[in-house]
Amino acid sequence: MNTAECPECGGAISFQSAPIRGEIISCPDCGAELEVVNENPLELDLAPQEEEDWGE
Amino acid sequence: MITIKIGGSRGINMDYVCDDAAELHKAGQKIILVHGAGNEANELGEKVGYPAKHVTSPQGFSWRYTDRQTLEIYTMAAVGKINTFLVEALQKRGVNALGLSGVSGRVMEGTRKDAVRIIEGGKQRILRDDYTGRVEKVNAELLRALLDMNYLPVIAPLAISYQGDAMNVDGDRAAAIIAGAVGAEKLIILTNVVGLMKNFPDESSLITHIDKRQVEASIDFAEGRMKKKVLGASEALKLGVPQVVFADGRVEHPIQNALAAKGTVIE
């Protein structure tokens, strides 16, 4: 199982399936929305929060 | 002065639209045309072996995923083909139409959406190489100057980002911000349906009038592409455009029909 540390609270985050770059996951401890910015090694960062997060 | 958006989906009769635009232009009506490119861009993508990929946001907005190669195909379809041949059709009818995209003269400028969210395989994902954006500024001075010189501007739905990237933009929202910037009396959005329907696709459920205070609530009735049209209508009204009409672009005199309030009138 892939695990990583939440960059916001330091909590452990487990992935049920292989993480994909760009995937968004919520931290089960602090609720922060996180983005998979790298798959190997697994790295997470806070997901961008845009007012309009859809394309045109 | 009126701004007209011609949808890019199959079914809109461009001859009827150009006949009507030419007749009105010759009668002294100042017109800005903004067109779409969706269907042509899809067909061109298939022909060159790089078919369009459409993605959907968690809120249900869908759009063409526009990586750099898709942007090139989209530009060929929108600027190279549709814009040029719309101008040709108007010129044949004696109208001095002038084609341009929002990139030229920074007619449409805005923020590139370089981090957008999609739903894929039931999961949310961030896309970071999308060349789409939201128009925030319009070179109204240039458009007014063209209108004053009796040109009929025909605008393809591309804009330039503040960093200088060409971007695919939503034609309906682009038309809305243009209408607001130039002080248009009306924004007419021509589609391949009769207007906004309460029970799509039942045309007898056409909503003929929406109070501008209710426009955002009416997005609930909108299916697919119509969601962006309702959003565009809402933005145009907020920018001071007094009336927006969704009208049928498949029939004769589509613009005059819209001016006669046939379709969905939002005011």
PDB file of N, CA and C in Angstrom, chain B residues 8-93:
ATOM      1  N   GLY B   8     -21.281  26.631 -32.127  1.00  0.00           N
ATOM      2  CA  GLY B   8     -20.385  25.826 -32.961  1.00  0.00           C
ATOM      3  C   GLY B   8     -20.879  24.412 -33.193  1.00  0.00           C
ATOM      4  N   SER B   9     -22.098  24.125 -32.746  1.00  0.00           N
ATOM      5  CA  SER B   9     -22.617  22.762 -32.903  1.00  0.00           C
ATOM      6  C   SER B   9     -23.271  22.589 -34.263  1.00  0.00           C
ATOM      7  N   ARG B  10     -23.387  21.333 -34.663  1.00  0.00           N
ATOM      8  CA  ARG B  10     -24.037  21.001 -35.929  1.00  0.00           C
ATOM      9  C   ARG B  10     -25.496  21.464 -35.893  1.00  0.00           C
ATOM     10  N   GLY B  11     -25.988  21.906 -37.045  1.00  0.00           N
ATOM     11  CA  GLY B  11     -27.421  22.207 -37.138  1.00  0.00           C
ATOM     12  C   GLY B  11     -27.737  23.669 -37.365  1.00  0.00           C
ATOM     13  N   ILE B  12     -26.849  24.556 -36.961  1.00  0.00           N
ATOM     14  CA  ILE B  12     -27.117  25.978 -37.175  1.00  0.00           C
ATOM     15  C   ILE B  12     -26.939  26.279 -38.664  1.00  0.00           C
ATOM     16  N   ASN B  13     -27.891  27.000 -39.231  1.00  0.00           N
ATOM     17  CA  ASN B  13     -27.840  27.297 -40.665  1.00  0.00           C
ATOM     18  C   ASN B  13     -27.099  28.619 -40.884  1.00  0.00           C
ATOM     19  N   MET B  14     -25.840  28.519 -41.295  1.00  0.00           N
ATOM     20  CA  MET B  14     -25.001  29.715 -41.447  1.00  0.00           C
ATOM     21  C   MET B  14     -25.513  30.626 -42.563  1.00  0.00           C
ATOM     22  N   ASP B  15     -26.133  30.050 -43.592  1.00  0.00           N
ATOM     23  CA  ASP B  15     -26.682  30.902 -44.665  1.00  0.00           C
ATOM     24  C   ASP B  15     -27.798  31.788 -44.120  1.00  0.00           C
ATOM     25  N   TYR B  16     -28.674  31.196 -43.319  1.00  0.00           N
ATOM     26  CA  TYR B  16     -29.761  32.000 -42.737  1.00  0.00           C
ATOM     27  C   TYR B  16     -29.189  33.086 -41.815  1.00  0.00           C
ATOM     28  N   VAL B  17     -28.181  32.703 -41.041  1.00  0.00           N
ATOM     29  CA  VAL B  17     -27.590  33.674 -40.108  1.00  0.00           C
ATOM     30  C   VAL B  17     -26.949  34.823 -40.897  1.00  0.00           C
ATOM     31  N   CYS B  18     -26.194  34.485 -41.945  1.00  0.00           N
ATOM     32  CA  CYS B  18     -25.505  35.529 -42.720  1.00  0.00           C
ATOM     33  C   CYS B  18     -26.493  36.382 -43.510  1.00  0.00           C
ATOM     34  N   ASP B  19     -27.538  35.759 -44.060  1.00  0.00           N
ATOM     35  CA  ASP B  19     -28.573  36.536 -44.765  1.00  0.00           C
ATOM     36  C   ASP B  19     -29.150  37.591 -43.825  1.00  0.00           C
ATOM     37  N   ASP B  20     -29.480  37.138 -42.630  1.00  0.00           N
ATOM     38  CA  ASP B  20     -30.131  38.022 -41.657  1.00  0.00           C
ATOM     39  C   ASP B  20     -29.168  39.107 -41.165  1.00  0.00           C
ATOM     40  N   ALA B  21     -27.933  38.701 -40.878  1.00  0.00           N
ATOM     41  CA  ALA B  21     -26.936  39.678 -40.397  1.00  0.00           C
ATOM     42  C   ALA B  21     -26.692  40.733 -41.474  1.00  0.00           C
ATOM     43  N   ALA B  22     -26.619  40.306 -42.747  1.00  0.00           N
ATOM     44  CA  ALA B  22     -26.372  41.250 -43.842  1.00  0.00           C
ATOM     45  C   ALA B  22     -27.538  42.225 -43.982  1.00  0.00           C
ATOM     46  N   GLU B  23     -28.747  41.687 -43.889  1.00  0.00           N
ATOM     47  CA  GLU B  23     -29.937  42.546 -44.028  1.00  0.00           C
ATOM     48  C   GLU B  23     -29.965  43.603 -42.919  1.00  0.00           C
ATOM     49  N   LEU B  24     -29.710  43.178 -41.717  1.00  0.00           N
ATOM     50  CA  LEU B  24     -29.735  44.107 -40.582  1.00  0.00           C
ATOM     51  C   LEU B  24     -28.588  45.113 -40.666  1.00  0.00           C
ATOM     52  N   HIS B  25     -27.410  44.630 -41.062  1.00  0.00           N
ATOM     53  CA  HIS B  25     -26.245  45.516 -41.175  1.00  0.00           C
ATOM     54  C   HIS B  25     -26.517  46.610 -42.202  1.00  0.00           C
ATOM     55  N   LYS B  26     -27.099  46.219 -43.323  1.00  0.00           N
ATOM     56  CA  LYS B  26     -27.390  47.200 -44.383  1.00  0.00           C
ATOM     57  C   LYS B  26     -28.453  48.199 -43.928  1.00  0.00           C
ATOM     58  N   ALA B  27     -29.300  47.772 -42.994  1.00  0.00           N
ATOM     59  CA  ALA B  27     -30.325  48.674 -42.453  1.00  0.00           C
ATOM     60  C   ALA B  27     -29.757  49.565 -41.340  1.00  0.00           C
ATOM     61  N   GLY B  28     -28.451  49.424 -41.071  1.00  0.00           N
ATOM     62  CA  GLY B  28     -27.811  50.325 -40.106  1.00  0.00           C
ATOM     63  C   GLY B  28     -27.560  49.733 -38.728  1.00  0.00           C
ATOM     64  N   GLN B  29     -27.928  48.489 -38.548  1.00  0.00           N
ATOM     65  CA  GLN B  29     -27.706  47.847 -37.241  1.00  0.00           C
ATOM     66  C   GLN B  29     -26.229  47.504 -37.065  1.00  0.00           C
ATOM     67  N   LYS B  30     -25.644  47.968 -36.001  1.00  0.00           N
ATOM     68  CA  LYS B  30     -24.244  47.602 -35.725  1.00  0.00           C
ATOM     69  C   LYS B  30     -24.236  46.218 -35.059  1.00  0.00           C
ATOM     70  N   ILE B  31     -23.386  45.347 -35.586  1.00  0.00           N
ATOM     71  CA  ILE B  31     -23.371  43.948 -35.131  1.00  0.00           C
ATOM     72  C   ILE B  31     -21.936  43.494 -34.883  1.00  0.00           C
ATOM     73  N   ILE B  32     -21.747  42.782 -33.798  1.00  0.00           N
ATOM     74  CA  ILE B  32     -20.498  42.027 -33.592  1.00  0.00           C
ATOM     75  C   ILE B  32     -20.894  40.552 -33.553  1.00  0.00           C
ATOM     76  N   LEU B  33     -20.222  39.758 -34.367  1.00  0.00           N
ATOM     77  CA  LEU B  33     -20.477  38.315 -34.376  1.00  0.00           C
ATOM     78  C   LEU B  33     -19.349  37.587 -33.651  1.00  0.00           C
ATOM     79  N   VAL B  34     -19.723  36.692 -32.777  1.00  0.00           N
ATOM     80  CA  VAL B  34     -18.755  35.797 -32.132  1.00  0.00           C
ATOM     81  C   VAL B  34     -19.205  34.390 -32.491  1.00  0.00           C
ATOM     82  N   HIS B  35     -18.284  33.562 -32.924  1.00  0.00           N
ATOM     83  CA  HIS B  35     -18.720  32.226 -33.329  1.00  0.00           C
ATOM     84  C   HIS B  35     -18.044  31.142 -32.494  1.00  0.00           C
ATOM     85  N   GLY B  36     -18.625  29.960 -32.539  1.00  0.00           N
ATOM     86  CA  GLY B  36     -18.026  28.795 -31.890  1.00  0.00           C
ATOM     87  C   GLY B  36     -17.227  27.991 -32.899  1.00  0.00           C
ATOM     88  N   ALA B  37     -16.736  26.842 -32.458  1.00  0.00           N
ATOM     89  CA  ALA B  37     -15.930  26.015 -33.360  1.00  0.00           C
ATOM     90  C   ALA B  37     -15.990  24.549 -32.973  1.00  0.00           C
ATOM     91  N   GLY B  38     -16.846  24.210 -32.023  1.00  0.00           N
ATOM     92  CA  GLY B  38     -16.805  22.879 -31.433  1.00  0.00           C
ATOM     93  C   GLY B  38     -16.860  21.736 -32.427  1.00  0.00           C
ATOM     94  N   ASN B  39     -17.880  21.746 -33.269  1.00  0.00           N
ATOM     95  CA  ASN B  39     -18.069  20.622 -34.178  1.00  0.00           C
ATOM     96  C   ASN B  39     -16.937  20.514 -35.204  1.00  0.00           C
ATOM     97  N   GLU B  40     -16.547  21.665 -35.785  1.00  0.00           N
ATOM     98  CA  GLU B  40     -15.460  21.663 -36.784  1.00  0.00           C
ATOM     99  C   GLU B  40     -14.153  21.177 -36.158  1.00  0.00           C
ATOM    100  N   ALA B  41     -13.892  21.625 -34.946  1.00  0.00           N
ATOM    101  CA  ALA B  41     -12.655  21.214 -34.271  1.00  0.00           C
ATOM    102  C   ALA B  41     -12.671  19.718 -33.991  1.00  0.00           C
ATOM    103  N   ASN B  42     -13.847  19.185 -33.639  1.00  0.00           N
ATOM    104  CA  ASN B  42     -13.957  17.734 -33.423  1.00  0.00           C
ATOM    105  C   ASN B  42     -13.664  16.976 -34.715  1.00  0.00           C
ATOM    106  N   GLU B  43     -14.272  17.451 -35.820  1.00  0.00           N
ATOM    107  CA  GLU B  43     -14.089  16.759 -37.103  1.00  0.00           C
ATOM    108  C   GLU B  43     -12.638  16.831 -37.566  1.00  0.00           C
ATOM    109  N   LEU B  44     -12.023  18.010 -37.403  1.00  0.00           N
ATOM    110  CA  LEU B  44     -10.626  18.158 -37.827  1.00  0.00           C
ATOM    111  C   LEU B  44      -9.712  17.264 -36.979  1.00  0.00           C
ATOM    112  N   GLY B  45      -9.988  17.196 -35.695  1.00  0.00           N
ATOM    113  CA  GLY B  45      -9.204  16.332 -34.807  1.00  0.00           C
ATOM    114  C   GLY B  45      -9.248  14.877 -35.261  1.00  0.00           C
ATOM    115  N   GLU B  46     -10.452  14.443 -35.667  1.00  0.00           N
ATOM    116  CA  GLU B  46     -10.599  13.061 -36.177  1.00  0.00           C
ATOM    117  C   GLU B  46      -9.769  12.886 -37.443  1.00  0.00           C
ATOM    118  N   LYS B  47      -9.832  13.888 -38.341  1.00  0.00           N
ATOM    119  CA  LYS B  47      -9.139  13.772 -39.633  1.00  0.00           C
ATOM    120  C   LYS B  47      -7.632  13.687 -39.456  1.00  0.00           C
ATOM    121  N   VAL B  48      -7.096  14.421 -38.498  1.00  0.00           N
ATOM    122  CA  VAL B  48      -5.633  14.427 -38.336  1.00  0.00           C
ATOM    123  C   VAL B  48      -5.169  13.392 -37.303  1.00  0.00           C
ATOM    124  N   GLY B  49      -6.091  12.554 -36.854  1.00  0.00           N
ATOM    125  CA  GLY B  49      -5.710  11.471 -35.947  1.00  0.00           C
ATOM    126  C   GLY B  49      -5.420  11.922 -34.526  1.00  0.00           C
ATOM    127  N   TYR B  50      -6.028  13.044 -34.127  1.00  0.00           N
ATOM    128  CA  TYR B  50      -5.851  13.523 -32.750  1.00  0.00           C
ATOM    129  C   TYR B  50      -7.224  13.976 -32.242  1.00  0.00           C
ATOM    130  N   PRO B  51      -8.104  13.000 -31.996  1.00  0.00           N
ATOM    131  CA  PRO B  51      -9.485  13.367 -31.661  1.00  0.00           C
ATOM    132  C   PRO B  51      -9.591  14.139 -30.350  1.00  0.00           C
ATOM    133  N   ALA B  52     -10.619  14.964 -30.305  1.00  0.00           N
ATOM    134  CA  ALA B  52     -10.841  15.788 -29.108  1.00  0.00           C
ATOM    135  C   ALA B  52     -11.161  14.905 -27.912  1.00  0.00           C
ATOM    136  N   LYS B  53     -10.671  15.328 -26.775  1.00  0.00           N
ATOM    137  CA  LYS B  53     -11.016  14.633 -25.534  1.00  0.00           C
ATOM    138  C   LYS B  53     -11.814  15.623 -24.688  1.00  0.00           C
ATOM    139  N   HIS B  54     -12.996  15.233 -24.320  1.00  0.00           N
ATOM    140  CA  HIS B  54     -13.813  16.124 -23.489  1.00  0.00           C
ATOM    141  C   HIS B  54     -13.755  15.651 -22.041  1.00  0.00           C
ATOM    142  N   VAL B  55     -13.628  16.601 -21.162  1.00  0.00           N
ATOM    143  CA  VAL B  55     -13.532  16.272 -19.743  1.00  0.00           C
ATOM    144  C   VAL B  55     -14.630  17.015 -18.979  1.00  0.00           C
ATOM    145  N   THR B  56     -14.895  16.559 -17.777  1.00  0.00           N
ATOM    146  CA  THR B  56     -15.995  17.129 -16.984  1.00  0.00           C
ATOM    147  C   THR B  56     -15.489  17.476 -15.591  1.00  0.00           C
ATOM    148  N   SER B  57     -15.912  18.643 -15.124  1.00  0.00           N
ATOM    149  CA  SER B  57     -15.501  19.082 -13.785  1.00  0.00           C
ATOM    150  C   SER B  57     -16.415  18.457 -12.733  1.00  0.00           C
ATOM    151  N   PRO B  58     -16.006  18.503 -11.471  1.00  0.00           N
ATOM    152  CA  PRO B  58     -16.886  17.951 -10.423  1.00  0.00           C
ATOM    153  C   PRO B  58     -18.259  18.635 -10.383  1.00  0.00           C
ATOM    154  N   GLN B  59     -18.343  19.916 -10.850  1.00  0.00           N
ATOM    155  CA  GLN B  59     -19.659  20.593 -10.843  1.00  0.00           C
ATOM    156  C   GLN B  59     -20.491  20.269 -12.068  1.00  0.00           C
ATOM    157  N   GLY B  60     -19.935  19.484 -12.990  1.00  0.00           N
ATOM    158  CA  GLY B  60     -20.714  19.106 -14.169  1.00  0.00           C
ATOM    159  C   GLY B  60     -20.457  19.951 -15.393  1.00  0.00           C
ATOM    160  N   PHE B  61     -19.504  20.884 -15.348  1.00  0.00           N
ATOM    161  CA  PHE B  61     -19.147  21.632 -16.550  1.00  0.00           C
ATOM    162  C   PHE B  61     -18.247  20.736 -17.399  1.00  0.00           C
ATOM    163  N   SER B  62     -18.523  20.704 -18.703  1.00  0.00           N
ATOM    164  CA  SER B  62     -17.650  19.903 -19.562  1.00  0.00           C
ATOM    165  C   SER B  62     -16.981  20.810 -20.583  1.00  0.00           C
ATOM    166  N   TRP B  63     -15.796  20.405 -21.017  1.00  0.00           N
ATOM    167  CA  TRP B  63     -15.065  21.218 -21.985  1.00  0.00           C
ATOM    168  C   TRP B  63     -14.066  20.352 -22.735  1.00  0.00           C
ATOM    169  N   ARG B  64     -13.510  20.952 -23.789  1.00  0.00           N
ATOM    170  CA  ARG B  64     -12.507  20.292 -24.600  1.00  0.00           C
ATOM    171  C   ARG B  64     -11.163  20.396 -23.876  1.00  0.00           C
ATOM    172  N   TYR B  65     -10.587  19.247 -23.540  1.00  0.00           N
ATOM    173  CA  TYR B  65      -9.247  19.268 -22.951  1.00  0.00           C
ATOM    174  C   TYR B  65      -8.306  19.797 -24.027  1.00  0.00           C
ATOM    175  N   THR B  66      -7.651  20.936 -23.728  1.00  0.00           N
ATOM    176  CA  THR B  66      -6.886  21.647 -24.750  1.00  0.00           C
ATOM    177  C   THR B  66      -5.405  21.646 -24.405  1.00  0.00           C
ATOM    178  N   ASP B  67      -4.735  20.547 -24.787  1.00  0.00           N
ATOM    179  CA  ASP B  67      -3.268  20.586 -24.695  1.00  0.00           C
ATOM    180  C   ASP B  67      -2.764  21.367 -25.913  1.00  0.00           C
ATOM    181  N   ARG B  68      -1.443  21.508 -26.037  1.00  0.00           N
ATOM    182  CA  ARG B  68      -0.928  22.392 -27.087  1.00  0.00           C
ATOM    183  C   ARG B  68      -1.342  21.931 -28.492  1.00  0.00           C
ATOM    184  N   GLN B  69      -1.335  20.603 -28.696  1.00  0.00           N
ATOM    185  CA  GLN B  69      -1.693  20.105 -30.029  1.00  0.00           C
ATOM    186  C   GLN B  69      -3.181  20.327 -30.318  1.00  0.00           C
ATOM    187  N   THR B  70      -4.000  20.151 -29.292  1.00  0.00           N
ATOM    188  CA  THR B  70      -5.431  20.414 -29.466  1.00  0.00           C
ATOM    189  C   THR B  70      -5.662  21.892 -29.740  1.00  0.00           C
ATOM    190  N   LEU B  71      -4.882  22.747 -29.076  1.00  0.00           N
ATOM    191  CA  LEU B  71      -5.010  24.198 -29.321  1.00  0.00           C
ATOM    192  C   LEU B  71      -4.709  24.508 -30.796  1.00  0.00           C
ATOM    193  N   GLU B  72      -3.708  23.834 -31.344  1.00  0.00           N
ATOM    194  CA  GLU B  72      -3.369  24.067 -32.764  1.00  0.00           C
ATOM    195  C   GLU B  72      -4.530  23.642 -33.662  1.00  0.00           C
ATOM    196  N   ILE B  73      -5.103  22.475 -33.375  1.00  0.00           N
ATOM    197  CA  ILE B  73      -6.226  21.976 -34.186  1.00  0.00           C
ATOM    198  C   ILE B  73      -7.429  22.913 -34.035  1.00  0.00           C
ATOM    199  N   TYR B  74      -7.693  23.321 -32.817  1.00  0.00           N
ATOM    200  CA  TYR B  74      -8.823  24.207 -32.530  1.00  0.00           C
ATOM    201  C   TYR B  74      -8.665  25.540 -33.280  1.00  0.00           C
ATOM    202  N   THR B  75      -7.421  26.039 -33.294  1.00  0.00           N
ATOM    203  CA  THR B  75      -7.163  27.310 -33.977  1.00  0.00           C
ATOM    204  C   THR B  75      -7.343  27.166 -35.485  1.00  0.00           C
ATOM    205  N   MET B  76      -6.883  26.035 -36.031  1.00  0.00           N
ATOM    206  CA  MET B  76      -7.080  25.799 -37.471  1.00  0.00           C
ATOM    207  C   MET B  76      -8.567  25.801 -37.807  1.00  0.00           C
ATOM    208  N   ALA B  77      -9.361  25.154 -36.966  1.00  0.00           N
ATOM    209  CA  ALA B  77     -10.801  25.073 -37.236  1.00  0.00           C
ATOM    210  C   ALA B  77     -11.480  26.429 -37.019  1.00  0.00           C
ATOM    211  N   ALA B  78     -11.158  27.068 -35.901  1.00  0.00           N
ATOM    212  CA  ALA B  78     -11.884  28.290 -35.520  1.00  0.00           C
ATOM    213  C   ALA B  78     -11.470  29.492 -36.371  1.00  0.00           C
ATOM    214  N   VAL B  79     -10.172  29.704 -36.464  1.00  0.00           N
ATOM    215  CA  VAL B  79      -9.667  30.900 -37.157  1.00  0.00           C
ATOM    216  C   VAL B  79      -9.478  30.605 -38.640  1.00  0.00           C
ATOM    217  N   GLY B  80      -8.816  29.445 -38.911  1.00  0.00           N
ATOM    218  CA  GLY B  80      -8.494  29.126 -40.299  1.00  0.00           C
ATOM    219  C   GLY B  80      -9.720  28.870 -41.138  1.00  0.00           C
ATOM    220  N   LYS B  81     -10.668  28.143 -40.615  1.00  0.00           N
ATOM    221  CA  LYS B  81     -11.812  27.748 -41.450  1.00  0.00           C
ATOM    222  C   LYS B  81     -13.087  28.549 -41.150  1.00  0.00           C
ATOM    223  N   ILE B  82     -13.606  28.401 -39.937  1.00  0.00           N
ATOM    224  CA  ILE B  82     -14.936  28.976 -39.676  1.00  0.00           C
ATOM    225  C   ILE B  82     -14.913  30.495 -39.823  1.00  0.00           C
ATOM    226  N   ASN B  83     -13.938  31.134 -39.196  1.00  0.00           N
ATOM    227  CA  ASN B  83     -13.883  32.593 -39.237  1.00  0.00           C
ATOM    228  C   ASN B  83     -13.734  33.080 -40.677  1.00  0.00           C
ATOM    229  N   THR B  84     -12.800  32.472 -41.408  1.00  0.00           N
ATOM    230  CA  THR B  84     -12.549  32.917 -42.786  1.00  0.00           C
ATOM    231  C   THR B  84     -13.790  32.757 -43.655  1.00  0.00           C
ATOM    232  N   PHE B  85     -14.471  31.619 -43.514  1.00  0.00           N
ATOM    233  CA  PHE B  85     -15.610  31.387 -44.402  1.00  0.00           C
ATOM    234  C   PHE B  85     -16.872  32.124 -43.954  1.00  0.00           C
ATOM    235  N   LEU B  86     -16.956  32.476 -42.681  1.00  0.00           N
ATOM    236  CA  LEU B  86     -18.050  33.366 -42.262  1.00  0.00           C
ATOM    237  C   LEU B  86     -17.842  34.749 -42.872  1.00  0.00           C
ATOM    238  N   VAL B  87     -16.587  35.200 -42.825  1.00  0.00           N
ATOM    239  CA  VAL B  87     -16.260  36.500 -43.429  1.00  0.00           C
ATOM    240  C   VAL B  87     -16.552  36.443 -44.934  1.00  0.00           C
ATOM    241  N   GLU B  88     -16.146  35.341 -45.568  1.00  0.00           N
ATOM    242  CA  GLU B  88     -16.421  35.191 -47.000  1.00  0.00           C
ATOM    243  C   GLU B  88     -17.926  35.281 -47.278  1.00  0.00           C
ATOM    244  N   ALA B  89     -18.715  34.559 -46.475  1.00  0.00           N
ATOM    245  CA  ALA B  89     -20.167  34.532 -46.687  1.00  0.00           C
ATOM    246  C   ALA B  89     -20.773  35.925 -46.531  1.00  0.00           C
ATOM    247  N   LEU B  90     -20.279  36.688 -45.571  1.00  0.00           N
ATOM    248  CA  LEU B  90     -20.803  38.040 -45.365  1.00  0.00           C
ATOM    249  C   LEU B  90     -20.330  38.971 -46.483  1.00  0.00           C
ATOM    250  N   GLN B  91     -19.076  38.801 -46.894  1.00  0.00           N
ATOM    251  CA  GLN B  91     -18.567  39.623 -48.002  1.00  0.00           C
ATOM    252  C   GLN B  91     -19.380  39.370 -49.269  1.00  0.00           C
ATOM    253  N   LYS B  92     -19.753  38.116 -49.508  1.00  0.00           N
ATOM    254  CA  LYS B  92     -20.587  37.787 -50.686  1.00  0.00           C
ATOM    255  C   LYS B  92     -21.925  38.502 -50.636  1.00  0.00           C
ATOM    256  N   ARG B  93     -22.365  38.799 -49.434  1.00  0.00           N
ATOM    257  CA  ARG B  93     -23.653  39.469 -49.261  1.00  0.00           C
ATOM    258  C   ARG B  93     -23.488  40.985 -49.166  1.00  0.00           C
TER     259      ARG B  93
END
